[in-house]
PDB file of C-alpha atoms and ligand atoms in Angstrom:
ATOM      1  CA  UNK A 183      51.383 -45.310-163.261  1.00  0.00           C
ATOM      2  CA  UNK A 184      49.706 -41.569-163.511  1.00  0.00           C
ATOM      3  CA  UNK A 185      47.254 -41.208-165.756  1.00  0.00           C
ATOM      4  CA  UNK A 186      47.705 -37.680-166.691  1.00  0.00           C
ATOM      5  CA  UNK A 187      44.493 -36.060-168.928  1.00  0.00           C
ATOM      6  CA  UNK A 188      45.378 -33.869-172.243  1.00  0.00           C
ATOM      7  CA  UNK A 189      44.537 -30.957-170.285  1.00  0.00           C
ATOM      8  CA  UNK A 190      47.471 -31.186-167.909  1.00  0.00           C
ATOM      9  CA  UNK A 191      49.811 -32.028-170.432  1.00  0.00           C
ATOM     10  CA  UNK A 192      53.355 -31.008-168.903  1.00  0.00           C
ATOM     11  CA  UNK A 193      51.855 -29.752-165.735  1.00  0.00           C
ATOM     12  CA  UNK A 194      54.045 -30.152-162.336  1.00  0.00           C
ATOM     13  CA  UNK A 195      51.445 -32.456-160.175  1.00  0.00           C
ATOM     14  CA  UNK A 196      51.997 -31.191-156.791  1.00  0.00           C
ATOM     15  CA  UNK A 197      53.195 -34.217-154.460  1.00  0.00           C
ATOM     16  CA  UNK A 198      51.006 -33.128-151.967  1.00  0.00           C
ATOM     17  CA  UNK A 199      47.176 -31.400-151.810  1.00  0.00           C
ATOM     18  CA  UNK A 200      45.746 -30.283-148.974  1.00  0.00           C
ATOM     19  CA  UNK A 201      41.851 -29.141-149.535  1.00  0.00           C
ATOM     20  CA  UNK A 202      40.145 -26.719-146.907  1.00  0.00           C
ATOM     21  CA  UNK A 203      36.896 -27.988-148.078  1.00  0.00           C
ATOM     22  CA  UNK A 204      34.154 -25.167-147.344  1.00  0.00           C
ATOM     23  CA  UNK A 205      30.900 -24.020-148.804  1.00  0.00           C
ATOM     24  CA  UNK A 206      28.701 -27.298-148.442  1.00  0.00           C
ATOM     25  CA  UNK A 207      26.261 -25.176-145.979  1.00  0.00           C
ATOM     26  CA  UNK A 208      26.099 -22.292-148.537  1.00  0.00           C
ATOM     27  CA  UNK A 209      25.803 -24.501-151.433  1.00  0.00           C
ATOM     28  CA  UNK A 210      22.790 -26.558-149.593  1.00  0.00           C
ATOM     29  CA  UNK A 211      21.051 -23.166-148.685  1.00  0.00           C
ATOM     30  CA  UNK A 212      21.033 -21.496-152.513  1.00  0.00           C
ATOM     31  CA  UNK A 213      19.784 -24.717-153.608  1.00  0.00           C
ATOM     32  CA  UNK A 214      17.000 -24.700-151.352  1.00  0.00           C
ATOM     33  CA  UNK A 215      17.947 -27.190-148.728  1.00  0.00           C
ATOM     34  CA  UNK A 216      18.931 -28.096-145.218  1.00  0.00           C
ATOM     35  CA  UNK A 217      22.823 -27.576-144.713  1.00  0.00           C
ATOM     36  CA  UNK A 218      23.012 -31.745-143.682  1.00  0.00           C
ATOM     37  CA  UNK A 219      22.426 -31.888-147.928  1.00  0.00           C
ATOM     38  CA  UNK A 220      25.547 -30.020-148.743  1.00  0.00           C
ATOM     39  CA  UNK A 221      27.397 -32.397-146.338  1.00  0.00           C
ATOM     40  CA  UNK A 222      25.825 -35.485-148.610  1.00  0.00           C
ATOM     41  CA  UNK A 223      26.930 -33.893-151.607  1.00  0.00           C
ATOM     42  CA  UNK A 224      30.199 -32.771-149.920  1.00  0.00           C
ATOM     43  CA  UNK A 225      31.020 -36.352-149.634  1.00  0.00           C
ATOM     44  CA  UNK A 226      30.707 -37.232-153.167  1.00  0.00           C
ATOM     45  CA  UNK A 227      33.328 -34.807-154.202  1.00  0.00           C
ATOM     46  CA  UNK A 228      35.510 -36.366-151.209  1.00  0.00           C
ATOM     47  CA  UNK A 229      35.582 -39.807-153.767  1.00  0.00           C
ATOM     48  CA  UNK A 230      35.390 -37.870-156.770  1.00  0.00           C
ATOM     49  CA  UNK A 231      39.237 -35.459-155.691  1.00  0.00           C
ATOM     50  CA  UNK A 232      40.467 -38.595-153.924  1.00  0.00           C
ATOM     51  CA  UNK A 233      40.190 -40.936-157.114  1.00  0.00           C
ATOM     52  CA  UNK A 234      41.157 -38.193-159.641  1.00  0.00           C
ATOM     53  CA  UNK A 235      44.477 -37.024-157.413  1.00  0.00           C
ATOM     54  CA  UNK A 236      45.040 -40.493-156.924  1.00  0.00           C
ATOM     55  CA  UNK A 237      45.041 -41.353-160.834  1.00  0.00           C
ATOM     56  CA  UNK A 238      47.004 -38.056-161.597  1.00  0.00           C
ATOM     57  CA  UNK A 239      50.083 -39.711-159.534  1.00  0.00           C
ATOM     58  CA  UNK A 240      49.666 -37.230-156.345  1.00  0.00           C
ATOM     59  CA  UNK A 241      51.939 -38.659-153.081  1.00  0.00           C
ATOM     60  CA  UNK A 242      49.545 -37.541-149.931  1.00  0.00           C
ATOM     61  CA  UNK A 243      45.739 -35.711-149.999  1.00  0.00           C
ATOM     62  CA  UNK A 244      44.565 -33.650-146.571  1.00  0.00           C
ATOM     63  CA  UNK A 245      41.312 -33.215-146.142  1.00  0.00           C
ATOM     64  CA  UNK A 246      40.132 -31.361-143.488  1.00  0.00           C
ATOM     65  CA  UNK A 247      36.820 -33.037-143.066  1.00  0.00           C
ATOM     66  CA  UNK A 248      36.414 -31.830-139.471  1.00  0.00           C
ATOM     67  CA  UNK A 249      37.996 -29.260-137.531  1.00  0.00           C
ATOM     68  CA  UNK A 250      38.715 -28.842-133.799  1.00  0.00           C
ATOM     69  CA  UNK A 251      36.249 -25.948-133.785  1.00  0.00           C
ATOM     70  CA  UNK A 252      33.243 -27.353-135.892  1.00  0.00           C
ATOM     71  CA  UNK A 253      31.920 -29.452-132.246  1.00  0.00           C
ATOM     72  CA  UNK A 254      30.681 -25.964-131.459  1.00  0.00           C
ATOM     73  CA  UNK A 255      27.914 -26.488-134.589  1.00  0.00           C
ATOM     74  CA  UNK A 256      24.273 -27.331-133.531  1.00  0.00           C
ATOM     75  CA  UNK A 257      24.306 -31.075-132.165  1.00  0.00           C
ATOM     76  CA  UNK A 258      22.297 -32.303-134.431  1.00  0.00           C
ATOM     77  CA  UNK A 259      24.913 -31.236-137.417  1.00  0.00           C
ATOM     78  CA  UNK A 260      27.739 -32.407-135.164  1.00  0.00           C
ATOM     79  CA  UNK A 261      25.583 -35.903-134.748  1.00  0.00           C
ATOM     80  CA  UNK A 262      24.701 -36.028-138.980  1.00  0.00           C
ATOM     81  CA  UNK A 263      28.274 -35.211-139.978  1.00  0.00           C
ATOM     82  CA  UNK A 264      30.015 -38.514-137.920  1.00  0.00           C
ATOM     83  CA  UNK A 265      27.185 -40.647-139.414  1.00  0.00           C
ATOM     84  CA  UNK A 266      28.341 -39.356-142.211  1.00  0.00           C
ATOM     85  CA  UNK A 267      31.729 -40.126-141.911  1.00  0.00           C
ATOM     86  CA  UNK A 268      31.580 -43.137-140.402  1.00  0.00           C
ATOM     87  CA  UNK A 269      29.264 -44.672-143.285  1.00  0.00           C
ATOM     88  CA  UNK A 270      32.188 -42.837-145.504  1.00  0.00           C
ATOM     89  CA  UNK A 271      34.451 -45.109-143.672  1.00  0.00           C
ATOM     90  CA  UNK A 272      32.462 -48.247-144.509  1.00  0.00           C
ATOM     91  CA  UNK A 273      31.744 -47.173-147.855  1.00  0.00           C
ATOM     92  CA  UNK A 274      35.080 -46.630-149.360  1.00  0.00           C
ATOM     93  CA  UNK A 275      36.627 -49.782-147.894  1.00  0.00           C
ATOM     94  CA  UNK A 276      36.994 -51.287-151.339  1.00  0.00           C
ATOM     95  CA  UNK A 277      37.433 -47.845-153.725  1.00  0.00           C
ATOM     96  CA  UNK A 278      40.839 -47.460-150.837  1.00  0.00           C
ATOM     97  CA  UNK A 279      42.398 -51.119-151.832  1.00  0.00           C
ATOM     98  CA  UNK A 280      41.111 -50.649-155.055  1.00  0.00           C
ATOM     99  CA  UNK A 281      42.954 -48.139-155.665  1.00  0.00           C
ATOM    100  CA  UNK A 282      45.955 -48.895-153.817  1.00  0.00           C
ATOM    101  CA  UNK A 283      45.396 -46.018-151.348  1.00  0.00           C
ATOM    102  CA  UNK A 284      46.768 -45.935-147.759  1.00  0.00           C
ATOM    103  CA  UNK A 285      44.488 -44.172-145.947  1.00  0.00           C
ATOM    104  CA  UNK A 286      45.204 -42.326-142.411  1.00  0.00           C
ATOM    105  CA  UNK A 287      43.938 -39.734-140.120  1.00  0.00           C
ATOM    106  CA  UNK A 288      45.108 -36.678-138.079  1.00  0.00           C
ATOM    107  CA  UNK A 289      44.429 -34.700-135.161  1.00  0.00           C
ATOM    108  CA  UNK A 290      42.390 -35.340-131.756  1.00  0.00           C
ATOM    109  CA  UNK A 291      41.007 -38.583-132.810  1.00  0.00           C
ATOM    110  CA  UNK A 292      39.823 -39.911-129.112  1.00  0.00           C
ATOM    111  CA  UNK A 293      37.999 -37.165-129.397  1.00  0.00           C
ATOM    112  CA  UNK A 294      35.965 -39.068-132.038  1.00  0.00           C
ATOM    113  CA  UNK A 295      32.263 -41.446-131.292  1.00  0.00           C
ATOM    114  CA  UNK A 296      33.648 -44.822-130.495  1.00  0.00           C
ATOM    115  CA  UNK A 297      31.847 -46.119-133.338  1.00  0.00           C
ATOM    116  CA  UNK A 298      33.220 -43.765-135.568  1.00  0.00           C
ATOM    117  CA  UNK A 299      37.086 -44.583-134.392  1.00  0.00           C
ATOM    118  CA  UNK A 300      36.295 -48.278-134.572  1.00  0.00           C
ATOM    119  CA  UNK A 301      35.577 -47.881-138.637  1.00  0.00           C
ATOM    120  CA  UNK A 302      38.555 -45.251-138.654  1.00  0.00           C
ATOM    121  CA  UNK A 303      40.826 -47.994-136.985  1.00  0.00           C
ATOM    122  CA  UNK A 304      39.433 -50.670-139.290  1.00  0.00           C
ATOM    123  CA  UNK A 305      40.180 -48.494-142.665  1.00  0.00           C
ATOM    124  CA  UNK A 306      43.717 -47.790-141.449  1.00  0.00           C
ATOM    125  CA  UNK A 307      45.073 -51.130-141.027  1.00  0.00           C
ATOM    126  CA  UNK A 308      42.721 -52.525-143.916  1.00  0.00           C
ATOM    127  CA  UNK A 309      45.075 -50.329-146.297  1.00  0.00           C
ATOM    128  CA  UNK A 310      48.239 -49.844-143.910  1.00  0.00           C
ATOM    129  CA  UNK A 311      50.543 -52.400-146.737  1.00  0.00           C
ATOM    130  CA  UNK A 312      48.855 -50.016-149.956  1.00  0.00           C
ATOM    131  CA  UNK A 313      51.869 -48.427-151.287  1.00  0.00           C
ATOM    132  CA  UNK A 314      49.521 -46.024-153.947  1.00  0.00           C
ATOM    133  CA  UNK A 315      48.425 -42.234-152.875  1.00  0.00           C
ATOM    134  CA  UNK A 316      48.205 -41.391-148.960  1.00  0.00           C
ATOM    135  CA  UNK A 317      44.579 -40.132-147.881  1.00  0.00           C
ATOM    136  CA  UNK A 318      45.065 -38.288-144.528  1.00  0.00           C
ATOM    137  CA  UNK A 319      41.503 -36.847-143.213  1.00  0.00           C
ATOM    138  CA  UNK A 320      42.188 -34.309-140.814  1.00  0.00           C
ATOM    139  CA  UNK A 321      39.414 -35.110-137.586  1.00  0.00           C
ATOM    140  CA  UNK A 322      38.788 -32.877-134.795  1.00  0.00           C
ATOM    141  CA  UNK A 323      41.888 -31.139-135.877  1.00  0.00           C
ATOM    142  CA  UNK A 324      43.490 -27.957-135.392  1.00  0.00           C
ATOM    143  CA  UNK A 325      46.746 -26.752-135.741  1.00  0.00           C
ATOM    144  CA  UNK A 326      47.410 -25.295-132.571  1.00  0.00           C
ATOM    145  CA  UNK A 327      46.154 -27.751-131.138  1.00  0.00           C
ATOM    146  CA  UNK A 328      48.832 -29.892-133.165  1.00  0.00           C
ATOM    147  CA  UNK A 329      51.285 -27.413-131.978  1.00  0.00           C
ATOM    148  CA  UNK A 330      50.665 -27.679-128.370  1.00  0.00           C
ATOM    149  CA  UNK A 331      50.356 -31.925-128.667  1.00  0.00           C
ATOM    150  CA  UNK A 332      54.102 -31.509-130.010  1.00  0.00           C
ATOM    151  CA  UNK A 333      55.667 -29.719-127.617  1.00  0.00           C
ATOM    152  CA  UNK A 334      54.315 -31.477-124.592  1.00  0.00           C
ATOM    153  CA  UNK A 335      55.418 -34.776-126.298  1.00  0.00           C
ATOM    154  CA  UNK A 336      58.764 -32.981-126.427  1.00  0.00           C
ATOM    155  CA  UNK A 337      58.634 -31.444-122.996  1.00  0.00           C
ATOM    156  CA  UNK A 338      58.342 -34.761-121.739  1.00  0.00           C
ATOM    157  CA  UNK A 339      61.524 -36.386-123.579  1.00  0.00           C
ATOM    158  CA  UNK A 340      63.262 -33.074-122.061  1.00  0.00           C
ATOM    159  CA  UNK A 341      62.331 -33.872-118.216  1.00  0.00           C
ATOM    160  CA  UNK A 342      62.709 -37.410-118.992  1.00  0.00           C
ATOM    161  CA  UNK A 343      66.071 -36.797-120.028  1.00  0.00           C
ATOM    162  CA  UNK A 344      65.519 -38.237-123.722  1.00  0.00           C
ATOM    163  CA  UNK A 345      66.259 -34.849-125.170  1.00  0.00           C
ATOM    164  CA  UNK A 346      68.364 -31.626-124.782  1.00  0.00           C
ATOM    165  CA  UNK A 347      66.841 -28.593-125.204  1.00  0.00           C
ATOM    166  CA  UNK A 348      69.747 -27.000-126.909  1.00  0.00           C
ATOM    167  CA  UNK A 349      68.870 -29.696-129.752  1.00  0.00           C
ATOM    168  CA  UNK A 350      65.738 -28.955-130.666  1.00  0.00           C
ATOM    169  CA  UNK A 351      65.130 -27.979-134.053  1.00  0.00           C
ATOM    170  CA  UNK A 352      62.993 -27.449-136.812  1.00  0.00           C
ATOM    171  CA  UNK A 353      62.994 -31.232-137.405  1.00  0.00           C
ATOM    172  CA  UNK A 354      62.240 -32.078-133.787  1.00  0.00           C
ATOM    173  CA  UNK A 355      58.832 -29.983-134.043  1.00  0.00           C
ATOM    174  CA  UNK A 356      58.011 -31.756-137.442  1.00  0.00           C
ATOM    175  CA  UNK A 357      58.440 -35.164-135.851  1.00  0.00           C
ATOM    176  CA  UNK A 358      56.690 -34.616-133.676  1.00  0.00           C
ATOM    177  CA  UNK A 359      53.151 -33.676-135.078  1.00  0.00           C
ATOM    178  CA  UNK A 360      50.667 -35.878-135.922  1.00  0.00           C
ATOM    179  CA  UNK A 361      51.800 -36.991-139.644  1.00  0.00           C
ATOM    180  CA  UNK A 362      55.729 -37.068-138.625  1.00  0.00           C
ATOM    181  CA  UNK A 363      57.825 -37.743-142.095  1.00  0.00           C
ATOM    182  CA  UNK A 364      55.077 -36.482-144.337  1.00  0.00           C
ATOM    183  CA  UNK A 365      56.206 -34.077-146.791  1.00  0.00           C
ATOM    184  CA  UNK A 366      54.665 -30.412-146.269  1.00  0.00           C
ATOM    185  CA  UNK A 367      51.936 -29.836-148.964  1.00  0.00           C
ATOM    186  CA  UNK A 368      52.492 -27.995-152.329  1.00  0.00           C
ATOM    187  CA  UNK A 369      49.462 -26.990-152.867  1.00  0.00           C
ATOM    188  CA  UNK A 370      46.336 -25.856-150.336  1.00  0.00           C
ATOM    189  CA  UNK A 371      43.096 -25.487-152.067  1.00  0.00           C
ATOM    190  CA  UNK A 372      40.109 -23.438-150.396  1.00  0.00           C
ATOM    191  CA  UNK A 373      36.694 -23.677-151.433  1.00  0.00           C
ATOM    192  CA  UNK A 374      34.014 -21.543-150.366  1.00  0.00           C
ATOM    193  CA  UNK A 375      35.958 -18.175-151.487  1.00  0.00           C
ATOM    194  CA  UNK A 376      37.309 -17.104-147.905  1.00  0.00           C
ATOM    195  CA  UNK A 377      40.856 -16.193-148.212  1.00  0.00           C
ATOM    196  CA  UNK A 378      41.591 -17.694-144.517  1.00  0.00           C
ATOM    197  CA  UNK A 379      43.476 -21.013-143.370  1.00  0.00           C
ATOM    198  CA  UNK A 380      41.477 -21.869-140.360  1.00  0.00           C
ATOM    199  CA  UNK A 381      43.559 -23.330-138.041  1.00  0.00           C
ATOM    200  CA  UNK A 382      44.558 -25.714-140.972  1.00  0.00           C
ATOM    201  CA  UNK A 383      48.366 -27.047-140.557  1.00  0.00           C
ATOM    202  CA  UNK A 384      50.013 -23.879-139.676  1.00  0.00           C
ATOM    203  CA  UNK A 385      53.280 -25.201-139.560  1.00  0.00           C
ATOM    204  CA  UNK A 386      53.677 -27.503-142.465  1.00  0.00           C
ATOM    205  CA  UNK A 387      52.166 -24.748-145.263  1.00  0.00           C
ATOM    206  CA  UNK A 388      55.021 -22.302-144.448  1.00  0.00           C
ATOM    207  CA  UNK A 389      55.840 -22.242-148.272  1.00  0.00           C
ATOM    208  CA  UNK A 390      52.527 -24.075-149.962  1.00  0.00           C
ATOM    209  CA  UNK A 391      51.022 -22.199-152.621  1.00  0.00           C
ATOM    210  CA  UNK A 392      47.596 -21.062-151.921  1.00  0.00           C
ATOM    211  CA  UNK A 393      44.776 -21.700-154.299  1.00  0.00           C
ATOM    212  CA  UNK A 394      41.322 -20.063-153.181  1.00  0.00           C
ATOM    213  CA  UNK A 395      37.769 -20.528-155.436  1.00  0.00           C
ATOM    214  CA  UNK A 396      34.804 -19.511-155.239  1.00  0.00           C
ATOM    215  CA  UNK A 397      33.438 -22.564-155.954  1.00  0.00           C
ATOM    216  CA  UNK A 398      31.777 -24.746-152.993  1.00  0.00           C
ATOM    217  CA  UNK A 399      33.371 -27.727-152.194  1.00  0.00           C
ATOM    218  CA  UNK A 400      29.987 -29.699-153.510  1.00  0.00           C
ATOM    219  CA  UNK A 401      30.901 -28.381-156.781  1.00  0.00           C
ATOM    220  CA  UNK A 402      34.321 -28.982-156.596  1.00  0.00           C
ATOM    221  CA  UNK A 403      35.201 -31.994-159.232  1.00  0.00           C
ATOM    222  CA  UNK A 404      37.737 -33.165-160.902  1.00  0.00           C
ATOM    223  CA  UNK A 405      37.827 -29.967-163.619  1.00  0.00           C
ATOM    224  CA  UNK A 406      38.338 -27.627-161.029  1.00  0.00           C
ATOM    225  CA  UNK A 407      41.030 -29.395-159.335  1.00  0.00           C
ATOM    226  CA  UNK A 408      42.421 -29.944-162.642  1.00  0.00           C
ATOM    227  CA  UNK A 409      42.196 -25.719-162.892  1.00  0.00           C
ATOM    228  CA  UNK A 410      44.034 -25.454-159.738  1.00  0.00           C
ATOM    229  CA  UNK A 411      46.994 -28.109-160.208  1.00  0.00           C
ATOM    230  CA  UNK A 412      47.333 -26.058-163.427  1.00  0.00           C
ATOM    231  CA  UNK A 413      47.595 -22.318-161.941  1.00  0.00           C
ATOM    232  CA  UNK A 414      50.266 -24.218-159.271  1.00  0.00           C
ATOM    233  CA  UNK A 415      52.004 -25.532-162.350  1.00  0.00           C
ATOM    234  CA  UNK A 416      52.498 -22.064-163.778  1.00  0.00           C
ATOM    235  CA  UNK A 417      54.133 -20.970-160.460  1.00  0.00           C
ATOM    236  CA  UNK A 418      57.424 -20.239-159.423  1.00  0.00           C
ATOM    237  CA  UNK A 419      58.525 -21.218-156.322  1.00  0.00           C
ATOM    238  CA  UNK A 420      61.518 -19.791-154.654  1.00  0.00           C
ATOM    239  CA  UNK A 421      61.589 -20.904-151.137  1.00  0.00           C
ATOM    240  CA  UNK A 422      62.741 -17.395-149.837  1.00  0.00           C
ATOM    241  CA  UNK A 423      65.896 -17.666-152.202  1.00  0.00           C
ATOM    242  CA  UNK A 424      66.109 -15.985-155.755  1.00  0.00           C
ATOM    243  CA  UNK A 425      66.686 -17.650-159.445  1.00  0.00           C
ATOM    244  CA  UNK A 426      69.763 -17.839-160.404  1.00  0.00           C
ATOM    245  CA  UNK A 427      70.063 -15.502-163.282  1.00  0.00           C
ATOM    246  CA  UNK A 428      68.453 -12.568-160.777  1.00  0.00           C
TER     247      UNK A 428
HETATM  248  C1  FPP T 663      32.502 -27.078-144.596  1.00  0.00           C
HETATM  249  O1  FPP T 663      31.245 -26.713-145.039  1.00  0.00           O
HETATM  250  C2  FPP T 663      32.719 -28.472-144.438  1.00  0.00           C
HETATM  251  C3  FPP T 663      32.736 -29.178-143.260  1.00  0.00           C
HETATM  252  C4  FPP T 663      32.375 -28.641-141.942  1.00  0.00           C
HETATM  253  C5  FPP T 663      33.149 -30.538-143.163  1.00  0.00           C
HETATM  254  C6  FPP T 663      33.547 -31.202-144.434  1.00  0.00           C
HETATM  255  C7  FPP T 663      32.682 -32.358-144.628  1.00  0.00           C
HETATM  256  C8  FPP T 663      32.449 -32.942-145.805  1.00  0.00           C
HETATM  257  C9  FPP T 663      33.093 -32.535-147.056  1.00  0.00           C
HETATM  258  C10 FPP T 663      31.472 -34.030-145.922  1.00  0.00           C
HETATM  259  C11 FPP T 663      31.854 -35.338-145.429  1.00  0.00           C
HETATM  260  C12 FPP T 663      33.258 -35.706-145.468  1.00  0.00           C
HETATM  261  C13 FPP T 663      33.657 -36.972-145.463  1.00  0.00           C
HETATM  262  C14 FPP T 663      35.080 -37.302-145.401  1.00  0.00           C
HETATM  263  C15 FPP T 663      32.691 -38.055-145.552  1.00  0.00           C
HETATM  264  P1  FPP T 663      30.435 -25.672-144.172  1.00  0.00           P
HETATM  265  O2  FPP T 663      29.336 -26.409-143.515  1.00  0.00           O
HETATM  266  O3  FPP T 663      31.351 -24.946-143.255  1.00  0.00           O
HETATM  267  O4  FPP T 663      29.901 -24.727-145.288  1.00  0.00           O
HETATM  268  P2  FPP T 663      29.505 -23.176-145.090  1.00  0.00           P
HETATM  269  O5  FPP T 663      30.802 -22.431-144.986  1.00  0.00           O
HETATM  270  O6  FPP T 663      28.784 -22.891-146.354  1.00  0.00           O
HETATM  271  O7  FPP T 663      28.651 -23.087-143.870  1.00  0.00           O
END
């Protein structure tokens, strides 16, 4: 059952959040510290969004917790931030089944340390029977590079002569990415305060409302979110088409 606070009273909980979560270098530097400090504290909002959106009732959360692009950063970042995750992984074993949370991931995973995919493996199939909230952390992900996966996976049903070419569709691309069957997202928060998507899932936000803050994602609790999920509450969405009474 959600367990919806006074302050979102009435408010339309978006079924799924996806959260571009930037800033945690910035944050680190204005408080004086190493950028590896912002990725600490970066992680505590990770729990702190994931329980919260799980407790509000929300279907699916995307994080992008590592882009395709971010192995260009300094080794030494690249090295801190899969310790990071992978004691992440570990860590939030028993806050997932807790809480009834199937957890999953997206996006060029082999790419991954083998240690890191062994406790990414492990966590999936821990929590693959949860029925509760879906956590999908996006890894070594980007969206053309999601793009390109799916239509070599569907370039080889063509020449196989699985598929006919005059039958692809809108749904054959979407069953094809990485998450096929999960509903697009309603909502895509950015922290940080750049008004950019990133290579973030550039198919599936077609008609997600946008939601960008100044705030840096080690900042970013569970009042903020709860100021976002009420500015997407207040919106109206149209899907291209108009109201009726128009
Ligand atoms: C952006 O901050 C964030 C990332 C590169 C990765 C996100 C990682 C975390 C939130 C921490 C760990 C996550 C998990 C799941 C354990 P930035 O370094 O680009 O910030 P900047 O824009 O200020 O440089």
């Amino acid at each position: 059952m959600a367990d919806i606070p006074a302050s979102l009273a009435g408010a339309r909980i978006p079924g799924h959040i996806a959260v571009i979560m930037d800033g945690n270098g910035r944050w680190a530097k204005q408080q004086g510290h190493r950028r590896i400090f912002g990725h600490e504290n970066g992680a505590e909002s990770v729990r702190e969004i994931t329980r919260e959106c799980a407790r509000l009732g929300v279907k699916r959360l995307t994080l992008y917790a590592f882009s395709a692009d971010n192995w260009k950063r300094p080794d030494r970042e690249v090295a801190f931030l899969m310790r990071l995750l992978r004691r992440y992984l570990v860590e939030e074993r028993r806050e997932i089944m807790e809480n009834n949370i199937r957890f999953t991931a997206i996006g060029r995973i082999h790419n991954l340390p083998e240690d890191v995919r062994r406790e990414l493996d492990q966590t999936i199939a821990m929590s693959r029977q949860n029925t509760g909230m879906v956590l999908c952390l996006a890894l070594s992900y980007g969206a053309r590079q999601e793009l390109a996966d799916a239509v070599r996976a569907i370039a080889e049903e063509v020449r196989a002569g699985r598929l006919d070419p005059a039958a692809i569709d809108e749904g054959t691309i979407s069953g094809h990415l990485y998450a096929p069957g999960a509903e697009d997202p309603d909502l895509l928060i950015r922290t940080g305060g750049d008004v950019r998507v990133s290579n973030f899932l550039l198919w599936q936000i077609s008609y997600t409302e946008l939601w960008v803050t100044p705030v840096m994602w080690p900042e970013f609790r569970r009042e903020r979110l709860h100021e976002a999920i009420l500015d997407y509450s207040r919106r109206d969405r149209r899907f291209g088409q108009i109201r009726e009474a128009e």
